[in-house]
Amino acid sequence: IMVGGKLYFTAGQRRTVVAADAGTGETLWTWRPDEGARFDAAPRKVHRGVAYWSNGQEERIVLVTPGFQLVSLDAKTGRPVPGFGQGGIVDLFKELDLDYKGDPMGKIGNSSPVVISNDVIVVGPAHLRPTKTNVKGDVLAYDVRTGKKKWIFHTIPRKGEPGYETWLNGS
């Protein structure tokens, strides 16, 4: 994306975030996640970019890493925003409403930029191969300033939610 004469994008499978001067191509800063086993097990390493947010004073670049972590970076410096999650990062594995038995690592990830609307970050999940027994692909929403979860949309409705009755016979 381009904002104020700067390009912001991801490079490579690890999703290194790059800020570059749009006129000269000069690299202004880079940020690279180091996720170890989370990266190795990630179901989706290909990525389609970052999102930008500003309130007129603060500017942030927001993305999801291959290891399914939500990151907020200061758009001017490339450093993680201290007041967002834990040191600029929200561990999305810990945010899932799990009815899945087992470790979600390698079962759920993300390959698209987050959507930011009205100061809410919306994260859509991705699977390597969706199956009946996989982690559910719920849509998650977070406060853009703090990283606190605001809501979750269960793509497969749970008992008491609208549409639950349409999932018959354990489907």
Short mmCIF file of C-alpha atoms in Angstrom, two decimals:
data_model
loop_
_atom_site.label_atom_id
_atom_site.label_comp_id
_atom_site.label_asym_id
_atom_site.label_seq_id
_atom_site.Cartn_x
_atom_site.Cartn_y
_atom_site.Cartn_z
CA ILE A 1 0.00 0.00 0.00
CA MET A 2 1.12 3.59 -0.44
CA VAL A 3 0.46 6.30 2.13
CA GLY A 4 2.06 9.75 2.21
CA GLY A 5 4.74 8.89 -0.31
CA LYS A 6 5.74 5.67 1.46
CA LEU A 7 5.20 2.12 0.32
CA TYR A 8 4.45 -0.56 2.94
CA PHE A 9 4.56 -4.22 1.94
CA THR A 10 5.63 -7.70 2.97
CA ALA A 11 8.53 -9.54 1.39
CA GLY A 12 9.20 -13.28 1.39
CA GLN A 13 7.48 -16.14 3.17
CA ARG A 14 8.38 -14.84 6.64
CA ARG A 15 6.42 -11.66 5.86
CA THR A 16 9.21 -9.21 6.54
CA VAL A 17 7.51 -5.82 6.57
CA VAL A 18 9.24 -3.13 4.51
CA ALA A 19 8.70 0.63 4.40
CA ALA A 20 10.21 2.31 1.35
CA ASP A 21 10.28 5.80 -0.10
CA ALA A 22 7.89 5.64 -3.07
CA GLY A 23 9.92 8.15 -5.07
CA THR A 24 13.43 6.78 -4.60
CA GLY A 25 12.86 3.16 -3.57
CA GLU A 26 15.10 3.72 -0.52
CA THR A 27 14.33 1.32 2.33
CA LEU A 28 13.20 3.31 5.37
CA TRP A 29 12.84 0.39 7.78
CA THR A 30 12.19 -3.35 7.94
CA TRP A 31 10.63 -5.59 10.58
CA ARG A 32 10.96 -9.36 10.49
CA PRO A 33 9.05 -11.77 12.71
CA ASP A 34 11.07 -14.61 14.22
CA GLU A 35 8.55 -17.36 14.89
CA GLY A 36 10.60 -20.55 14.89
CA ALA A 37 8.34 -23.62 15.01
CA ARG A 38 5.22 -21.50 14.51
CA PHE A 39 6.57 -20.42 11.12
CA ASP A 40 7.66 -23.94 10.20
CA ALA A 41 4.16 -25.33 10.89
CA ALA A 42 2.22 -22.41 9.35
CA PRO A 43 -0.43 -23.59 6.89
CA ARG A 44 -0.22 -20.45 4.74
CA LYS A 45 3.09 -18.70 4.15
CA VAL A 46 2.09 -16.74 1.04
CA HIS A 47 0.75 -13.30 1.96
CA ARG A 48 -1.02 -10.45 0.24
CA GLY A 49 0.05 -7.37 2.20
CA VAL A 50 -0.48 -5.15 5.20
CA ALA A 51 -3.12 -2.69 6.42
CA TYR A 52 -2.67 0.94 7.47
CA TRP A 53 -4.42 2.88 10.24
CA SER A 54 -4.09 6.46 11.46
CA ASN A 55 -6.01 8.73 13.80
CA GLY A 56 -4.20 11.82 12.50
CA GLN A 57 -1.40 11.57 15.06
CA GLU A 58 -0.50 7.89 15.28
CA GLU A 59 0.15 5.79 12.18
CA ARG A 60 0.26 2.01 12.26
CA ILE A 61 0.94 -0.89 9.95
CA VAL A 62 -1.03 -3.99 10.94
CA LEU A 63 -0.53 -7.56 9.75
CA VAL A 64 -0.89 -11.21 10.71
CA THR A 65 2.31 -13.27 10.72
CA PRO A 66 2.57 -16.76 9.20
CA GLY A 67 2.47 -18.13 12.77
CA PHE A 68 -0.95 -16.48 13.35
CA GLN A 69 0.05 -13.49 15.45
CA LEU A 70 -1.54 -10.05 15.04
CA VAL A 71 1.12 -7.32 14.93
CA SER A 72 0.85 -3.53 15.11
CA LEU A 73 3.91 -1.57 13.99
CA ASP A 74 4.59 2.15 14.26
CA ALA A 75 4.46 3.24 10.59
CA LYS A 76 7.20 5.82 11.15
CA THR A 77 9.75 3.55 12.84
CA GLY A 78 8.74 -0.05 12.14
CA ARG A 79 8.84 -0.87 15.85
CA PRO A 80 6.04 -2.87 17.51
CA VAL A 81 3.54 -0.59 19.30
CA PRO A 82 4.08 -1.15 23.07
CA GLY A 83 0.43 -0.56 24.14
CA PHE A 84 -0.93 -3.08 21.63
CA GLY A 85 -1.29 -6.64 22.99
CA GLN A 86 1.97 -7.82 24.54
CA GLY A 87 4.74 -5.64 23.14
CA GLY A 88 2.88 -4.99 19.89
CA ILE A 89 1.72 -8.57 19.32
CA VAL A 90 -1.50 -10.53 19.99
CA ASP A 91 -1.18 -14.33 19.95
CA LEU A 92 -4.23 -15.32 17.92
CA PHE A 93 -4.00 -18.98 19.00
CA LYS A 94 -4.89 -17.82 22.52
CA GLU A 95 -7.84 -15.83 21.19
CA LEU A 96 -9.67 -18.66 19.45
CA ASP A 97 -12.89 -20.06 20.94
CA LEU A 98 -11.48 -23.56 20.76
CA ASP A 99 -13.73 -26.55 20.56
CA TYR A 100 -10.82 -28.25 18.83
CA LYS A 101 -8.95 -30.96 20.68
CA GLY A 102 -5.23 -30.41 20.27
CA ASP A 103 -2.71 -27.74 19.41
CA PRO A 104 -3.95 -25.28 16.73
CA MET A 105 -0.40 -24.71 15.42
CA GLY A 106 -0.27 -25.62 11.74
CA LYS A 107 -4.06 -25.95 11.56
CA ILE A 108 -5.07 -22.29 11.16
CA GLY A 109 -3.37 -19.19 9.83
CA ASN A 110 -3.93 -16.18 7.60
CA SER A 111 -2.90 -15.19 4.10
CA SER A 112 -4.67 -11.87 3.54
CA PRO A 113 -4.30 -8.38 4.97
CA VAL A 114 -6.52 -7.55 7.92
CA VAL A 115 -9.42 -5.16 7.37
CA ILE A 116 -9.60 -2.05 9.56
CA SER A 117 -12.95 -0.27 9.92
CA ASN A 118 -14.04 2.18 12.61
CA ASP A 119 -10.94 1.43 14.71
CA VAL A 120 -11.65 -2.33 14.60
CA ILE A 121 -9.19 -4.82 13.10
CA VAL A 122 -10.95 -7.78 11.48
CA VAL A 123 -8.92 -10.97 10.99
CA GLY A 124 -10.09 -13.67 8.63
CA PRO A 125 -8.52 -17.12 9.00
CA ALA A 126 -7.12 -19.53 6.44
CA HIS A 127 -6.59 -23.29 6.55
CA LEU A 128 -4.28 -25.58 4.64
CA ARG A 129 -7.12 -28.03 4.08
CA PRO A 130 -10.39 -27.31 5.87
CA THR A 131 -11.86 -30.45 7.38
CA LYS A 132 -14.73 -31.28 9.71
CA THR A 133 -12.26 -31.90 12.54
CA ASN A 134 -10.07 -28.82 11.98
CA VAL A 135 -9.97 -25.61 14.03
CA LYS A 136 -13.05 -23.58 13.12
CA GLY A 137 -12.40 -20.63 10.81
CA ASP A 138 -13.97 -17.98 13.03
CA VAL A 139 -13.61 -14.29 12.19
CA LEU A 140 -11.91 -12.28 14.97
CA ALA A 141 -12.08 -8.53 15.73
CA TYR A 142 -9.72 -6.40 17.83
CA ASP A 143 -9.41 -2.82 19.05
CA VAL A 144 -6.89 -1.09 16.78
CA ARG A 145 -5.29 0.83 19.68
CA THR A 146 -5.01 -1.87 22.36
CA GLY A 147 -5.28 -5.23 20.59
CA LYS A 148 -8.08 -6.33 22.93
CA LYS A 149 -10.59 -8.73 21.40
CA LYS A 150 -13.91 -7.00 20.65
CA TRP A 151 -15.90 -9.85 19.14
CA ILE A 152 -15.81 -13.18 17.37
CA PHE A 153 -18.08 -14.42 14.59
CA HIS A 154 -18.53 -18.19 14.60
CA THR A 155 -18.66 -19.23 10.95
CA ILE A 156 -20.31 -22.44 12.09
CA PRO A 157 -23.00 -21.30 14.52
CA ARG A 158 -22.98 -22.67 18.02
CA LYS A 159 -25.98 -23.74 20.05
CA GLY A 160 -28.12 -20.69 20.77
CA GLU A 161 -26.75 -18.69 17.81
CA PRO A 162 -28.79 -17.87 14.68
CA GLY A 163 -28.46 -20.60 12.06
CA TYR A 164 -27.44 -23.36 14.47
CA GLU A 165 -30.56 -25.35 13.56
CA THR A 166 -29.45 -25.52 9.93
CA TRP A 167 -26.42 -27.70 10.82
CA LEU A 168 -28.25 -31.01 11.09
CA ASN A 169 -27.01 -34.44 12.16
CA GLY A 170 -23.63 -33.26 13.45
CA SER A 171 -22.68 -31.71 10.12
#
